[in-house]
């Protein structure tokens, strides 16, 4: 199999993906560029739009977001903008006094097969809860305020848990299964 490359400007995302590929004895290249992100209604649309701006193939992009039930799915596809503006403290303020803390992370990977062909989409979801305060230091994005179902620590407190159950892990597993079958 020739080397697949992950198009992302985000080192946290690349390191997580690289580890999943290595668990499967596969190398992962890094195309460290920032592609345009459409403000769309779904992660799938964002991914397809970003990939359409890249000429090569054998590459994938990934878009992720946190969807909070008591906020009707907000910030969802707006996760990056919301993180860059109000951040975790702002989210916790919005949820002050809110009992229902349930939320989920979603990740969608879009892969452009080598030699052409339709873009393949792979989705991963992890359910969990928004904590009452940030835990685990600065962490990546919303990791300090997200505790996955069945665990007591936030993703930022325990990277090992994140590497086992995360949205990115689940999307990566589907991509890896596809690559093993098709390449
Ligand atoms: P994007 O996929 O780069 O557009 O990410 C949207 C926002 O969600 C950014 O602010 C990221 O920091 C955040 N984000 C994406 N993936 C994760 C994750 O695995 N943990 C925590 N935050 C994330």
PDB file of C-alpha atoms and ligand atoms in Angstrom:
ATOM      1  CA  UNK A   1       0.000   0.000   0.000  1.00  0.00           C
ATOM      2  CA  UNK A   2       1.454   3.405  -0.876  1.00  0.00           C
ATOM      3  CA  UNK A   3       1.593   6.001   1.838  1.00  0.00           C
ATOM      4  CA  UNK A   4      -1.663   7.775   2.670  1.00  0.00           C
ATOM      5  CA  UNK A   5      -1.405  11.391   3.800  1.00  0.00           C
ATOM      6  CA  UNK A   6      -3.503  13.354   6.289  1.00  0.00           C
ATOM      7  CA  UNK A   7      -4.165  16.955   5.243  1.00  0.00           C
ATOM      8  CA  UNK A   8      -4.327  19.030   8.401  1.00  0.00           C
ATOM      9  CA  UNK A   9      -2.651  22.050   9.938  1.00  0.00           C
ATOM     10  CA  UNK A  10      -3.411  20.678  13.419  1.00  0.00           C
ATOM     11  CA  UNK A  11      -0.533  18.725  15.057  1.00  0.00           C
ATOM     12  CA  UNK A  12      -2.840  17.248  17.771  1.00  0.00           C
ATOM     13  CA  UNK A  13      -5.082  15.681  15.133  1.00  0.00           C
ATOM     14  CA  UNK A  14      -2.119  14.409  13.122  1.00  0.00           C
ATOM     15  CA  UNK A  15      -0.448  12.796  16.167  1.00  0.00           C
ATOM     16  CA  UNK A  16      -3.666  11.007  17.170  1.00  0.00           C
ATOM     17  CA  UNK A  17      -4.229   9.679  13.630  1.00  0.00           C
ATOM     18  CA  UNK A  18      -0.582   8.671  13.203  1.00  0.00           C
ATOM     19  CA  UNK A  19      -0.818   6.549  16.365  1.00  0.00           C
ATOM     20  CA  UNK A  20      -3.922   4.740  15.024  1.00  0.00           C
ATOM     21  CA  UNK A  21      -2.121   4.010  11.735  1.00  0.00           C
ATOM     22  CA  UNK A  22       0.964   2.781  13.602  1.00  0.00           C
ATOM     23  CA  UNK A  23      -1.179   0.376  15.673  1.00  0.00           C
ATOM     24  CA  UNK A  24      -2.005  -1.148  12.274  1.00  0.00           C
ATOM     25  CA  UNK A  25       1.642  -1.122  11.140  1.00  0.00           C
ATOM     26  CA  UNK A  26       0.920   1.619   8.604  1.00  0.00           C
ATOM     27  CA  UNK A  27       2.756   4.867   8.043  1.00  0.00           C
ATOM     28  CA  UNK A  28       0.817   8.098   7.792  1.00  0.00           C
ATOM     29  CA  UNK A  29       2.121  11.080   5.827  1.00  0.00           C
ATOM     30  CA  UNK A  30       1.382  14.652   6.880  1.00  0.00           C
ATOM     31  CA  UNK A  31       0.322  17.289   4.339  1.00  0.00           C
ATOM     32  CA  UNK A  32       0.550  20.236   6.692  1.00  0.00           C
ATOM     33  CA  UNK A  33      -1.680  22.745   4.957  1.00  0.00           C
ATOM     34  CA  UNK A  34      -4.870  24.516   5.918  1.00  0.00           C
ATOM     35  CA  UNK A  35      -7.680  23.993   3.395  1.00  0.00           C
ATOM     36  CA  UNK A  36     -10.682  26.340   3.172  1.00  0.00           C
ATOM     37  CA  UNK A  37     -13.514  25.333   5.537  1.00  0.00           C
ATOM     38  CA  UNK A  38     -17.038  25.993   4.350  1.00  0.00           C
ATOM     39  CA  UNK A  39     -19.493  27.077   7.053  1.00  0.00           C
ATOM     40  CA  UNK A  40     -22.023  24.348   6.372  1.00  0.00           C
ATOM     41  CA  UNK A  41     -24.787  22.466   8.207  1.00  0.00           C
ATOM     42  CA  UNK A  42     -22.949  19.140   8.458  1.00  0.00           C
ATOM     43  CA  UNK A  43     -19.390  17.918   9.031  1.00  0.00           C
ATOM     44  CA  UNK A  44     -19.745  15.847   5.843  1.00  0.00           C
ATOM     45  CA  UNK A  45     -20.311  18.980   3.721  1.00  0.00           C
ATOM     46  CA  UNK A  46     -17.312  20.694   5.320  1.00  0.00           C
ATOM     47  CA  UNK A  47     -15.058  17.715   4.556  1.00  0.00           C
ATOM     48  CA  UNK A  48     -16.214  17.345   0.928  1.00  0.00           C
ATOM     49  CA  UNK A  49     -15.779  21.070   0.320  1.00  0.00           C
ATOM     50  CA  UNK A  50     -12.255  21.095   1.822  1.00  0.00           C
ATOM     51  CA  UNK A  51     -11.156  18.085  -0.237  1.00  0.00           C
ATOM     52  CA  UNK A  52     -12.443  19.663  -3.439  1.00  0.00           C
ATOM     53  CA  UNK A  53      -9.701  22.304  -2.985  1.00  0.00           C
ATOM     54  CA  UNK A  54      -6.916  19.711  -3.045  1.00  0.00           C
ATOM     55  CA  UNK A  55      -5.521  18.416  -6.328  1.00  0.00           C
ATOM     56  CA  UNK A  56      -3.743  15.219  -5.241  1.00  0.00           C
ATOM     57  CA  UNK A  57      -5.239  11.892  -4.171  1.00  0.00           C
ATOM     58  CA  UNK A  58      -4.488   9.180  -1.610  1.00  0.00           C
ATOM     59  CA  UNK A  59      -5.224  11.847   1.001  1.00  0.00           C
ATOM     60  CA  UNK A  60      -7.829  12.486   3.655  1.00  0.00           C
ATOM     61  CA  UNK A  61      -9.158  15.355   5.739  1.00  0.00           C
ATOM     62  CA  UNK A  62     -11.137  15.248   8.958  1.00  0.00           C
ATOM     63  CA  UNK A  63     -13.572  17.639  10.570  1.00  0.00           C
ATOM     64  CA  UNK A  64     -14.819  17.337  14.125  1.00  0.00           C
ATOM     65  CA  UNK A  65     -17.090  19.064  16.565  1.00  0.00           C
ATOM     66  CA  UNK A  66     -18.769  18.802  19.952  1.00  0.00           C
ATOM     67  CA  UNK A  67     -22.593  18.645  20.020  1.00  0.00           C
ATOM     68  CA  UNK A  68     -24.186  19.548  23.369  1.00  0.00           C
ATOM     69  CA  UNK A  69     -27.724  18.216  23.904  1.00  0.00           C
ATOM     70  CA  UNK A  70     -29.002  20.962  26.232  1.00  0.00           C
ATOM     71  CA  UNK A  71     -27.809  23.571  23.683  1.00  0.00           C
ATOM     72  CA  UNK A  72     -29.643  21.792  20.830  1.00  0.00           C
ATOM     73  CA  UNK A  73     -26.389  20.483  19.363  1.00  0.00           C
ATOM     74  CA  UNK A  74     -24.443  23.771  19.631  1.00  0.00           C
ATOM     75  CA  UNK A  75     -21.582  24.400  18.880  1.00  0.00           C
ATOM     76  CA  UNK A  76     -21.548  21.397  16.450  1.00  0.00           C
ATOM     77  CA  UNK A  77     -20.231  22.498  13.052  1.00  0.00           C
ATOM     78  CA  UNK A  78     -19.361  25.879  14.614  1.00  0.00           C
ATOM     79  CA  UNK A  79     -16.996  24.253  17.138  1.00  0.00           C
ATOM     80  CA  UNK A  80     -13.852  25.876  15.824  1.00  0.00           C
ATOM     81  CA  UNK A  81     -15.289  29.392  15.770  1.00  0.00           C
ATOM     82  CA  UNK A  82     -16.818  28.981  19.216  1.00  0.00           C
ATOM     83  CA  UNK A  83     -13.590  27.568  20.633  1.00  0.00           C
ATOM     84  CA  UNK A  84     -11.602  30.476  19.166  1.00  0.00           C
ATOM     85  CA  UNK A  85     -14.045  33.060  20.532  1.00  0.00           C
ATOM     86  CA  UNK A  86     -15.652  32.056  23.857  1.00  0.00           C
ATOM     87  CA  UNK A  87     -13.619  28.852  24.457  1.00  0.00           C
ATOM     88  CA  UNK A  88     -14.245  26.286  27.169  1.00  0.00           C
ATOM     89  CA  UNK A  89     -14.949  28.936  29.802  1.00  0.00           C
ATOM     90  CA  UNK A  90     -17.678  30.403  27.581  1.00  0.00           C
ATOM     91  CA  UNK A  91     -19.278  26.986  27.040  1.00  0.00           C
ATOM     92  CA  UNK A  92     -19.257  26.338  30.791  1.00  0.00           C
ATOM     93  CA  UNK A  93     -20.898  29.739  31.403  1.00  0.00           C
ATOM     94  CA  UNK A  94     -23.619  28.925  28.860  1.00  0.00           C
ATOM     95  CA  UNK A  95     -24.219  25.690  30.781  1.00  0.00           C
ATOM     96  CA  UNK A  96     -24.143  27.177  34.241  1.00  0.00           C
ATOM     97  CA  UNK A  97     -27.012  25.634  36.253  1.00  0.00           C
ATOM     98  CA  UNK A  98     -27.852  23.201  33.439  1.00  0.00           C
ATOM     99  CA  UNK A  99     -28.410  19.676  34.783  1.00  0.00           C
ATOM    100  CA  UNK A 100     -28.382  17.779  31.497  1.00  0.00           C
ATOM    101  CA  UNK A 101     -24.652  17.686  30.659  1.00  0.00           C
ATOM    102  CA  UNK A 102     -24.853  15.075  27.877  1.00  0.00           C
ATOM    103  CA  UNK A 103     -22.893  15.752  24.698  1.00  0.00           C
ATOM    104  CA  UNK A 104     -21.092  13.937  21.927  1.00  0.00           C
ATOM    105  CA  UNK A 105     -18.028  14.434  19.789  1.00  0.00           C
ATOM    106  CA  UNK A 106     -18.343  13.624  16.118  1.00  0.00           C
ATOM    107  CA  UNK A 107     -15.561  13.269  13.557  1.00  0.00           C
ATOM    108  CA  UNK A 108     -15.959  12.787   9.823  1.00  0.00           C
ATOM    109  CA  UNK A 109     -13.035  11.629   7.696  1.00  0.00           C
ATOM    110  CA  UNK A 110     -13.194  12.202   3.926  1.00  0.00           C
ATOM    111  CA  UNK A 111     -10.783  10.105   1.850  1.00  0.00           C
ATOM    112  CA  UNK A 112      -9.890  10.788  -1.799  1.00  0.00           C
ATOM    113  CA  UNK A 113      -8.864   7.398  -3.230  1.00  0.00           C
ATOM    114  CA  UNK A 114      -5.693   7.064  -5.252  1.00  0.00           C
ATOM    115  CA  UNK A 115      -6.332   7.189  -8.995  1.00  0.00           C
ATOM    116  CA  UNK A 116      -9.652   8.981  -8.552  1.00  0.00           C
ATOM    117  CA  UNK A 117     -13.123   7.806  -7.586  1.00  0.00           C
ATOM    118  CA  UNK A 118     -15.742   9.189  -5.253  1.00  0.00           C
ATOM    119  CA  UNK A 119     -14.790  10.628  -1.886  1.00  0.00           C
ATOM    120  CA  UNK A 120     -15.369   8.043   0.886  1.00  0.00           C
ATOM    121  CA  UNK A 121     -16.772   9.278   4.206  1.00  0.00           C
ATOM    122  CA  UNK A 122     -16.202   7.631   7.612  1.00  0.00           C
ATOM    123  CA  UNK A 123     -17.876   8.876  10.782  1.00  0.00           C
ATOM    124  CA  UNK A 124     -17.006   8.331  14.445  1.00  0.00           C
ATOM    125  CA  UNK A 125     -19.088   9.385  17.449  1.00  0.00           C
ATOM    126  CA  UNK A 126     -18.374   9.249  21.190  1.00  0.00           C
ATOM    127  CA  UNK A 127     -21.032  10.085  23.755  1.00  0.00           C
ATOM    128  CA  UNK A 128     -20.228  11.699  27.069  1.00  0.00           C
ATOM    129  CA  UNK A 129     -20.782  14.639  29.381  1.00  0.00           C
ATOM    130  CA  UNK A 130     -19.637  18.236  29.716  1.00  0.00           C
ATOM    131  CA  UNK A 131     -17.831  18.569  33.056  1.00  0.00           C
ATOM    132  CA  UNK A 132     -18.604  21.338  35.557  1.00  0.00           C
ATOM    133  CA  UNK A 133     -15.073  22.750  35.263  1.00  0.00           C
ATOM    134  CA  UNK A 134     -12.052  22.188  32.971  1.00  0.00           C
ATOM    135  CA  UNK A 135      -9.835  19.314  34.096  1.00  0.00           C
ATOM    136  CA  UNK A 136      -6.488  18.026  32.832  1.00  0.00           C
ATOM    137  CA  UNK A 137      -4.607  21.218  32.027  1.00  0.00           C
ATOM    138  CA  UNK A 138      -4.907  23.032  28.750  1.00  0.00           C
ATOM    139  CA  UNK A 139      -5.473  19.928  26.617  1.00  0.00           C
ATOM    140  CA  UNK A 140      -6.539  19.903  22.970  1.00  0.00           C
ATOM    141  CA  UNK A 141      -9.672  21.938  22.208  1.00  0.00           C
ATOM    142  CA  UNK A 142     -12.660  20.807  24.227  1.00  0.00           C
ATOM    143  CA  UNK A 143     -10.807  17.813  25.753  1.00  0.00           C
ATOM    144  CA  UNK A 144     -10.580  19.419  29.247  1.00  0.00           C
ATOM    145  CA  UNK A 145     -14.387  19.690  29.526  1.00  0.00           C
ATOM    146  CA  UNK A 146     -15.458  16.345  27.982  1.00  0.00           C
ATOM    147  CA  UNK A 147     -15.800  13.096  29.952  1.00  0.00           C
ATOM    148  CA  UNK A 148     -16.693  10.036  27.817  1.00  0.00           C
ATOM    149  CA  UNK A 149     -19.544   7.765  28.902  1.00  0.00           C
ATOM    150  CA  UNK A 150     -18.377   4.999  31.257  1.00  0.00           C
ATOM    151  CA  UNK A 151     -15.347   6.962  32.526  1.00  0.00           C
ATOM    152  CA  UNK A 152     -14.698   9.523  35.259  1.00  0.00           C
ATOM    153  CA  UNK A 153     -11.861  11.504  33.699  1.00  0.00           C
ATOM    154  CA  UNK A 154     -11.922  14.085  30.908  1.00  0.00           C
ATOM    155  CA  UNK A 155     -10.136  13.366  27.635  1.00  0.00           C
ATOM    156  CA  UNK A 156      -7.474  15.893  28.696  1.00  0.00           C
ATOM    157  CA  UNK A 157      -6.919  14.044  31.998  1.00  0.00           C
ATOM    158  CA  UNK A 158      -6.445  10.654  30.371  1.00  0.00           C
ATOM    159  CA  UNK A 159      -5.114  10.515  26.820  1.00  0.00           C
ATOM    160  CA  UNK A 160      -5.100   6.723  26.947  1.00  0.00           C
ATOM    161  CA  UNK A 161      -8.893   6.656  27.334  1.00  0.00           C
ATOM    162  CA  UNK A 162      -9.168   9.121  24.468  1.00  0.00           C
ATOM    163  CA  UNK A 163      -7.007   6.930  22.251  1.00  0.00           C
ATOM    164  CA  UNK A 164      -9.346   3.965  22.910  1.00  0.00           C
ATOM    165  CA  UNK A 165     -12.828   5.494  22.591  1.00  0.00           C
ATOM    166  CA  UNK A 166     -12.608   8.830  20.793  1.00  0.00           C
ATOM    167  CA  UNK A 167     -14.659   9.953  17.818  1.00  0.00           C
ATOM    168  CA  UNK A 168     -11.387  10.210  15.860  1.00  0.00           C
ATOM    169  CA  UNK A 169     -10.409   6.658  16.798  1.00  0.00           C
ATOM    170  CA  UNK A 170     -13.783   5.335  15.596  1.00  0.00           C
ATOM    171  CA  UNK A 171     -13.612   7.228  12.291  1.00  0.00           C
ATOM    172  CA  UNK A 172      -9.991   6.089  11.845  1.00  0.00           C
ATOM    173  CA  UNK A 173     -10.956   2.446  12.440  1.00  0.00           C
ATOM    174  CA  UNK A 174     -13.505   2.641   9.622  1.00  0.00           C
ATOM    175  CA  UNK A 175     -10.971   4.311   7.314  1.00  0.00           C
ATOM    176  CA  UNK A 176      -8.335   1.681   8.154  1.00  0.00           C
ATOM    177  CA  UNK A 177     -10.768  -1.161   7.483  1.00  0.00           C
ATOM    178  CA  UNK A 178     -11.555   0.405   4.113  1.00  0.00           C
ATOM    179  CA  UNK A 179      -7.859   0.860   3.270  1.00  0.00           C
ATOM    180  CA  UNK A 180      -7.077  -2.749   4.162  1.00  0.00           C
ATOM    181  CA  UNK A 181      -9.900  -4.002   1.944  1.00  0.00           C
ATOM    182  CA  UNK A 182      -9.241  -1.730  -1.014  1.00  0.00           C
ATOM    183  CA  UNK A 183      -5.574  -0.890  -1.345  1.00  0.00           C
TER     184      UNK A 183
HETATM  185  P1  LIG B   1     -11.922  21.240  13.394  1.00  0.00           P
HETATM  186  O1  LIG B   1     -12.227  19.810  13.102  1.00  0.00           O
HETATM  187  O2  LIG B   1     -10.447  21.498  13.273  1.00  0.00           O
HETATM  188  O3  LIG B   1     -12.766  22.201  12.603  1.00  0.00           O
HETATM  189  O4  LIG B   1     -12.228  21.409  14.922  1.00  0.00           O
HETATM  190  C1  LIG B   1     -13.297  22.155  15.422  1.00  0.00           C
HETATM  191  C2  LIG B   1     -13.022  22.539  16.851  1.00  0.00           C
HETATM  192  O5  LIG B   1     -13.218  21.404  17.677  1.00  0.00           O
HETATM  193  C3  LIG B   1     -11.620  23.080  17.124  1.00  0.00           C
HETATM  194  O6  LIG B   1     -11.746  24.168  18.005  1.00  0.00           O
HETATM  195  C4  LIG B   1     -10.910  21.954  17.802  1.00  0.00           C
HETATM  196  O7  LIG B   1     -10.040  22.414  18.795  1.00  0.00           O
HETATM  197  C5  LIG B   1     -12.056  21.171  18.430  1.00  0.00           C
HETATM  198  N1  LIG B   1     -11.769  19.739  18.366  1.00  0.00           N
HETATM  199  C6  LIG B   1     -11.650  18.964  17.264  1.00  0.00           C
HETATM  200  N2  LIG B   1     -11.338  17.704  17.600  1.00  0.00           N
HETATM  201  C7  LIG B   1     -11.255  17.698  18.948  1.00  0.00           C
HETATM  202  C8  LIG B   1     -10.929  16.688  19.883  1.00  0.00           C
HETATM  203  O8  LIG B   1     -10.611  15.534  19.564  1.00  0.00           O
HETATM  204  N3  LIG B   1     -10.934  17.068  21.173  1.00  0.00           N
HETATM  205  C9  LIG B   1     -11.239  18.334  21.578  1.00  0.00           C
HETATM  206  N4  LIG B   1     -11.532  19.303  20.756  1.00  0.00           N
HETATM  207  C10 LIG B   1     -11.532  18.995  19.437  1.00  0.00           C
END
